[in-house]
Amino acid sequence: MIQAFFLSLGQLFDRPILAVFVKSVLLTLVLFAAASIGLWFGMHALADGISAWLGGWSGSEAFADITTILLVILFHWLMFRAIAVAVIGIFADEVVAAVEKKHYPGAHAQAIDVPLGRSIAMGLGSAVRLLAINLLLSPLYLILLVTGVGTALAFFLVNSWLLGRDLGDMVAARHMPRGELRGWRRRTSIGRFTLGAVGTGLLLVPILNLVAPVLGAAMATHAFHRGRRAQ
């Protein structure tokens, strides 16, 4: 995995991968900006409604502004990974193809390009799966707060597993029928978890989290093909 990381890092400025990085970051920022603007208008409408109900409230504007800022921060913390992975899922085929063309030309020649519709469906599926499972486990996260580190550890483990699945599927979709994916996932669970752990760690680091999805897709490509060679 260390070699895969440095190979991916070395290819980060190749034109096709750099283009995906720029597109994915711009789309992620646009989605966050749209969500933040929506929160601002929503909170001000709510504050105006409360003010009217109370017969006038001088602090309604300040309340709306402060609440919006807090919600945007919370939204960024909770949603960045989901949106970033969903976005890179749309462009992942370009990253995988660029890595294969340079390092695995034989596999690249036999690969089947993933249709845009399926890429979008996979990206959205990743985001929905992340949100659903983390919401389902939120009571456990709250209980583990008493341990001091249990919540952070559980969150890291769960999201490493989820990210490893998503990144692996981005590559496997080019090389095997859908019916074979489940068996492949079982056989590669440890490797994909390791991949997901590296990606999750990068997503937690400011600035690096912007490039983490692209690096993750490139690393997943190396992990997939090196794993097949070892079988």
mmCIF file of C-alpha atoms in Angstrom:
data_model
loop_
_atom_site.group_PDB
_atom_site.id
_atom_site.type_symbol
_atom_site.label_atom_id
_atom_site.label_comp_id
_atom_site.label_asym_id
_atom_site.label_seq_id
_atom_site.Cartn_x
_atom_site.Cartn_y
_atom_site.Cartn_z
ATOM 1 C CA MET A 1 0.000 0.000 0.000
ATOM 2 C CA ILE A 2 2.938 2.327 0.663
ATOM 3 C CA GLN A 3 4.238 1.770 -2.858
ATOM 4 C CA ALA A 4 0.750 2.348 -4.261
ATOM 5 C CA PHE A 5 0.564 5.647 -2.365
ATOM 6 C CA PHE A 6 3.851 6.970 -3.744
ATOM 7 C CA LEU A 7 3.084 5.777 -7.280
ATOM 8 C CA SER A 8 -0.252 7.583 -7.080
ATOM 9 C CA LEU A 9 1.358 10.702 -5.631
ATOM 10 C CA GLY A 10 3.916 10.714 -8.438
ATOM 11 C CA GLN A 11 1.172 10.638 -11.063
ATOM 12 C CA LEU A 12 -0.968 13.315 -9.424
ATOM 13 C CA PHE A 13 0.243 16.021 -11.823
ATOM 14 C CA ASP A 14 -0.274 13.994 -14.976
ATOM 15 C CA ARG A 15 -2.694 15.967 -17.134
ATOM 16 C CA PRO A 16 -5.667 13.507 -17.057
ATOM 17 C CA ILE A 17 -5.517 13.083 -13.276
ATOM 18 C CA LEU A 18 -4.903 16.778 -12.643
ATOM 19 C CA ALA A 19 -7.960 17.534 -14.788
ATOM 20 C CA VAL A 20 -10.091 15.199 -12.661
ATOM 21 C CA PHE A 21 -8.739 16.787 -9.490
ATOM 22 C CA VAL A 22 -9.702 20.268 -10.687
ATOM 23 C CA LYS A 23 -13.165 19.150 -11.832
ATOM 24 C CA SER A 24 -13.889 17.218 -8.647
ATOM 25 C CA VAL A 25 -12.752 20.028 -6.329
ATOM 26 C CA LEU A 26 -14.748 22.639 -8.259
ATOM 27 C CA LEU A 27 -17.905 20.512 -8.237
ATOM 28 C CA THR A 28 -17.477 19.728 -4.519
ATOM 29 C CA LEU A 29 -17.060 23.433 -3.715
ATOM 30 C CA VAL A 30 -20.094 24.340 -5.837
ATOM 31 C CA LEU A 31 -22.231 21.778 -3.990
ATOM 32 C CA PHE A 32 -21.048 23.052 -0.611
ATOM 33 C CA ALA A 33 -21.639 26.658 -1.628
ATOM 34 C CA ALA A 34 -25.152 25.813 -2.815
ATOM 35 C CA ALA A 35 -25.898 23.958 0.428
ATOM 36 C CA SER A 36 -24.504 26.832 2.524
ATOM 37 C CA ILE A 37 -26.612 29.413 0.663
ATOM 38 C CA GLY A 38 -29.660 27.201 1.088
ATOM 39 C CA LEU A 39 -28.996 26.956 4.832
ATOM 40 C CA TRP A 40 -28.610 30.732 5.077
ATOM 41 C CA PHE A 41 -31.945 31.433 3.391
ATOM 42 C CA GLY A 42 -33.632 28.621 5.320
ATOM 43 C CA MET A 43 -32.433 29.839 8.721
ATOM 44 C CA HIS A 44 -33.378 33.452 7.982
ATOM 45 C CA ALA A 45 -36.855 32.364 6.892
ATOM 46 C CA LEU A 46 -37.174 30.337 10.097
ATOM 47 C CA ALA A 47 -35.937 33.238 12.230
ATOM 48 C CA ASP A 48 -38.390 35.616 10.540
ATOM 49 C CA GLY A 49 -41.215 33.172 11.240
ATOM 50 C CA ILE A 50 -40.249 32.889 14.909
ATOM 51 C CA SER A 51 -39.943 36.672 15.158
ATOM 52 C CA ALA A 52 -43.420 37.157 13.682
ATOM 53 C CA TRP A 53 -44.850 34.515 16.016
ATOM 54 C CA LEU A 54 -43.309 36.260 19.041
ATOM 55 C CA GLY A 55 -44.574 39.647 17.886
ATOM 56 C CA GLY A 56 -41.106 40.944 17.032
ATOM 57 C CA TRP A 57 -37.627 39.766 17.979
ATOM 58 C CA SER A 58 -34.670 42.087 17.592
ATOM 59 C CA GLY A 59 -32.130 39.272 17.709
ATOM 60 C CA SER A 60 -33.600 37.204 14.891
ATOM 61 C CA GLU A 61 -30.989 38.236 12.288
ATOM 62 C CA ALA A 62 -28.041 37.551 14.590
ATOM 63 C CA PHE A 63 -29.578 34.219 15.608
ATOM 64 C CA ALA A 64 -29.986 33.219 11.956
ATOM 65 C CA ASP A 65 -26.409 34.227 11.044
ATOM 66 C CA ILE A 66 -24.771 32.439 13.993
ATOM 67 C CA THR A 67 -26.885 29.323 13.551
ATOM 68 C CA THR A 68 -26.074 29.223 9.836
ATOM 69 C CA ILE A 69 -22.326 29.408 10.538
ATOM 70 C CA LEU A 70 -22.546 26.584 13.085
ATOM 71 C CA LEU A 71 -24.644 24.428 10.747
ATOM 72 C CA VAL A 72 -22.258 25.009 7.833
ATOM 73 C CA ILE A 73 -19.323 23.901 10.003
ATOM 74 C CA LEU A 74 -21.251 20.828 11.143
ATOM 75 C CA PHE A 75 -22.381 20.114 7.582
ATOM 76 C CA HIS A 76 -18.796 20.331 6.332
ATOM 77 C CA TRP A 77 -17.580 17.918 9.000
ATOM 78 C CA LEU A 78 -20.338 15.386 8.427
ATOM 79 C CA MET A 79 -20.839 15.652 4.689
ATOM 80 C CA PHE A 80 -17.458 16.390 3.130
ATOM 81 C CA ARG A 81 -16.453 12.779 2.767
ATOM 82 C CA ALA A 82 -19.834 11.762 1.366
ATOM 83 C CA ILE A 83 -19.889 14.540 -1.208
ATOM 84 C CA ALA A 84 -16.207 14.167 -2.120
ATOM 85 C CA VAL A 85 -16.516 10.417 -2.741
ATOM 86 C CA ALA A 86 -19.793 10.859 -4.627
ATOM 87 C CA VAL A 87 -18.124 13.453 -6.864
ATOM 88 C CA ILE A 88 -14.976 11.425 -7.494
ATOM 89 C CA GLY A 89 -17.220 8.467 -8.286
ATOM 90 C CA ILE A 90 -18.472 10.416 -11.295
ATOM 91 C CA PHE A 91 -14.941 10.997 -12.601
ATOM 92 C CA ALA A 92 -13.216 7.895 -11.194
ATOM 93 C CA ASP A 93 -13.107 6.067 -14.517
ATOM 94 C CA GLU A 94 -10.834 8.779 -15.907
ATOM 95 C CA VAL A 95 -8.390 8.393 -13.006
ATOM 96 C CA VAL A 96 -8.401 4.597 -13.194
ATOM 97 C CA ALA A 97 -7.907 4.660 -16.970
ATOM 98 C CA ALA A 98 -4.948 7.057 -16.659
ATOM 99 C CA VAL A 99 -3.227 4.878 -14.046
ATOM 100 C CA GLU A 100 -3.875 1.688 -16.030
ATOM 101 C CA LYS A 101 -2.616 3.210 -19.259
ATOM 102 C CA LYS A 102 0.687 4.134 -17.622
ATOM 103 C CA HIS A 103 1.289 1.159 -15.310
ATOM 104 C CA TYR A 104 -0.952 -1.689 -16.520
ATOM 105 C CA PRO A 105 -1.336 -1.288 -20.310
ATOM 106 C CA GLY A 106 -2.431 -4.891 -20.819
ATOM 107 C CA ALA A 107 -5.304 -4.560 -18.360
ATOM 108 C CA HIS A 108 -6.157 -1.132 -19.750
ATOM 109 C CA ALA A 109 -6.546 -2.590 -23.246
ATOM 110 C CA GLN A 110 -9.064 -5.162 -21.943
ATOM 111 C CA ALA A 111 -10.998 -2.798 -19.652
ATOM 112 C CA ILE A 112 -14.572 -1.732 -20.294
ATOM 113 C CA ASP A 113 -15.253 1.959 -19.713
ATOM 114 C CA VAL A 114 -17.905 2.509 -17.040
ATOM 115 C CA PRO A 115 -20.903 4.420 -18.482
ATOM 116 C CA LEU A 116 -21.525 7.849 -16.978
ATOM 117 C CA GLY A 117 -24.923 6.776 -15.685
ATOM 118 C CA ARG A 118 -23.419 3.893 -13.740
ATOM 119 C CA SER A 119 -20.620 6.129 -12.419
ATOM 120 C CA ILE A 120 -23.181 8.617 -11.114
ATOM 121 C CA ALA A 121 -25.256 5.804 -9.590
ATOM 122 C CA MET A 122 -22.168 4.370 -7.856
ATOM 123 C CA GLY A 123 -21.174 7.791 -6.523
ATOM 124 C CA LEU A 124 -24.641 8.528 -5.181
ATOM 125 C CA GLY A 125 -24.846 5.019 -3.747
ATOM 126 C CA SER A 126 -21.605 5.622 -1.874
ATOM 127 C CA ALA A 127 -22.925 8.842 -0.349
ATOM 128 C CA VAL A 128 -26.282 7.306 0.638
ATOM 129 C CA ARG A 129 -24.587 4.238 2.132
ATOM 130 C CA LEU A 130 -22.205 6.413 4.144
ATOM 131 C CA LEU A 131 -24.986 8.578 5.564
ATOM 132 C CA ALA A 132 -27.353 5.688 6.272
ATOM 133 C CA ILE A 133 -24.810 3.511 8.087
ATOM 134 C CA ASN A 134 -23.351 6.385 10.111
ATOM 135 C CA LEU A 135 -26.827 7.554 11.119
ATOM 136 C CA LEU A 136 -27.734 3.984 12.058
ATOM 137 C CA LEU A 137 -24.623 3.756 14.231
ATOM 138 C CA SER A 138 -24.977 7.230 15.751
ATOM 139 C CA PRO A 139 -26.411 5.821 19.044
ATOM 140 C CA LEU A 140 -23.282 3.666 19.345
ATOM 141 C CA TYR A 141 -21.078 6.691 18.661
ATOM 142 C CA LEU A 142 -22.861 8.598 21.443
ATOM 143 C CA ILE A 143 -22.494 5.714 23.907
ATOM 144 C CA LEU A 144 -18.791 5.412 23.144
ATOM 145 C CA LEU A 145 -18.208 9.086 23.980
ATOM 146 C CA VAL A 146 -17.717 8.042 27.616
ATOM 147 C CA THR A 147 -14.574 6.125 26.587
ATOM 148 C CA GLY A 148 -12.870 9.234 25.251
ATOM 149 C CA VAL A 149 -11.499 7.563 22.094
ATOM 150 C CA GLY A 150 -14.134 4.947 21.317
ATOM 151 C CA THR A 151 -16.280 7.191 19.123
ATOM 152 C CA ALA A 152 -13.365 8.365 16.978
ATOM 153 C CA LEU A 153 -12.056 4.802 16.633
ATOM 154 C CA ALA A 154 -15.456 3.359 15.707
ATOM 155 C CA PHE A 155 -16.068 6.169 13.214
ATOM 156 C CA PHE A 156 -12.656 5.594 11.636
ATOM 157 C CA LEU A 157 -13.111 1.820 11.348
ATOM 158 C CA VAL A 158 -16.622 2.035 9.900
ATOM 159 C CA ASN A 159 -15.700 4.674 7.364
ATOM 160 C CA SER A 160 -12.504 2.883 6.378
ATOM 161 C CA TRP A 161 -14.574 -0.170 5.538
ATOM 162 C CA LEU A 162 -17.074 1.914 3.552
ATOM 163 C CA LEU A 163 -14.421 3.864 1.644
ATOM 164 C CA GLY A 164 -12.441 0.710 0.848
ATOM 165 C CA ARG A 165 -15.544 -0.827 -0.702
ATOM 166 C CA ASP A 166 -16.321 2.290 -2.744
ATOM 167 C CA LEU A 167 -12.799 2.789 -4.077
ATOM 168 C CA GLY A 168 -12.391 -0.881 -4.904
ATOM 169 C CA ASP A 169 -15.658 -0.985 -6.813
ATOM 170 C CA MET A 170 -14.577 1.983 -8.941
ATOM 171 C CA VAL A 171 -11.774 -0.145 -10.393
ATOM 172 C CA ALA A 172 -13.426 -3.572 -10.351
ATOM 173 C CA ALA A 173 -16.376 -2.245 -12.357
ATOM 174 C CA ARG A 174 -14.039 -1.894 -15.365
ATOM 175 C CA HIS A 175 -12.832 -5.477 -15.230
ATOM 176 C CA MET A 176 -15.563 -7.837 -14.031
ATOM 177 C CA PRO A 177 -19.314 -8.360 -14.361
ATOM 178 C CA ARG A 178 -21.549 -7.098 -11.554
ATOM 179 C CA GLY A 179 -22.351 -10.661 -10.538
ATOM 180 C CA GLU A 180 -18.705 -11.307 -9.632
ATOM 181 C CA LEU A 181 -18.267 -8.211 -7.453
ATOM 182 C CA ARG A 182 -19.644 -9.740 -4.261
ATOM 183 C CA GLY A 183 -17.231 -12.671 -4.361
ATOM 184 C CA TRP A 184 -14.335 -10.380 -5.194
ATOM 185 C CA ARG A 185 -15.193 -8.162 -2.225
ATOM 186 C CA ARG A 186 -15.072 -11.156 0.126
ATOM 187 C CA ARG A 187 -11.677 -12.221 -1.183
ATOM 188 C CA THR A 188 -10.147 -8.755 -0.902
ATOM 189 C CA SER A 189 -11.734 -7.473 2.317
ATOM 190 C CA ILE A 190 -8.458 -6.920 4.208
ATOM 191 C CA GLY A 191 -6.724 -5.123 1.363
ATOM 192 C CA ARG A 192 -9.718 -2.908 0.698
ATOM 193 C CA PHE A 193 -10.021 -2.045 4.384
ATOM 194 C CA THR A 194 -6.352 -1.009 4.416
ATOM 195 C CA LEU A 195 -6.951 1.127 1.343
ATOM 196 C CA GLY A 196 -10.001 2.675 2.998
ATOM 197 C CA ALA A 197 -8.047 3.386 6.188
ATOM 198 C CA VAL A 198 -5.392 5.312 4.260
ATOM 199 C CA GLY A 199 -8.055 7.237 2.355
ATOM 200 C CA THR A 200 -10.054 8.009 5.504
ATOM 201 C CA GLY A 201 -6.920 9.239 7.240
ATOM 202 C CA LEU A 202 -6.173 11.581 4.326
ATOM 203 C CA LEU A 203 -9.758 12.869 4.352
ATOM 204 C CA LEU A 204 -9.326 13.939 7.974
ATOM 205 C CA VAL A 205 -6.340 16.184 7.188
ATOM 206 C CA PRO A 206 -7.168 19.742 6.043
ATOM 207 C CA ILE A 207 -5.911 20.583 2.527
ATOM 208 C CA LEU A 208 -4.925 16.948 1.929
ATOM 209 C CA ASN A 209 -8.604 16.034 2.097
ATOM 210 C CA LEU A 210 -9.099 17.859 -1.210
ATOM 211 C CA VAL A 211 -6.742 15.518 -3.041
ATOM 212 C CA ALA A 212 -7.594 12.396 -1.022
ATOM 213 C CA PRO A 213 -10.412 11.111 -3.298
ATOM 214 C CA VAL A 214 -8.215 11.305 -6.422
ATOM 215 C CA LEU A 215 -5.278 9.690 -4.629
ATOM 216 C CA GLY A 216 -7.631 7.031 -3.286
ATOM 217 C CA ALA A 217 -8.916 6.146 -6.759
ATOM 218 C CA ALA A 218 -5.350 5.904 -8.082
ATOM 219 C CA MET A 219 -4.235 3.776 -5.117
ATOM 220 C CA ALA A 220 -7.252 1.518 -5.580
ATOM 221 C CA THR A 221 -6.154 0.906 -9.164
ATOM 222 C CA HIS A 222 -2.700 -0.222 -8.069
ATOM 223 C CA ALA A 223 -4.145 -2.357 -5.271
ATOM 224 C CA PHE A 224 -6.617 -4.038 -7.640
ATOM 225 C CA HIS A 225 -4.097 -5.001 -10.306
ATOM 226 C CA ARG A 226 -1.298 -5.978 -7.922
ATOM 227 C CA GLY A 227 -3.792 -8.114 -6.030
ATOM 228 C CA ARG A 228 -4.822 -9.900 -9.205
ATOM 229 C CA ARG A 229 -1.217 -10.588 -10.079
ATOM 230 C CA ALA A 230 -0.680 -12.140 -6.640
ATOM 231 C CA GLN A 231 -3.663 -14.494 -6.958
#
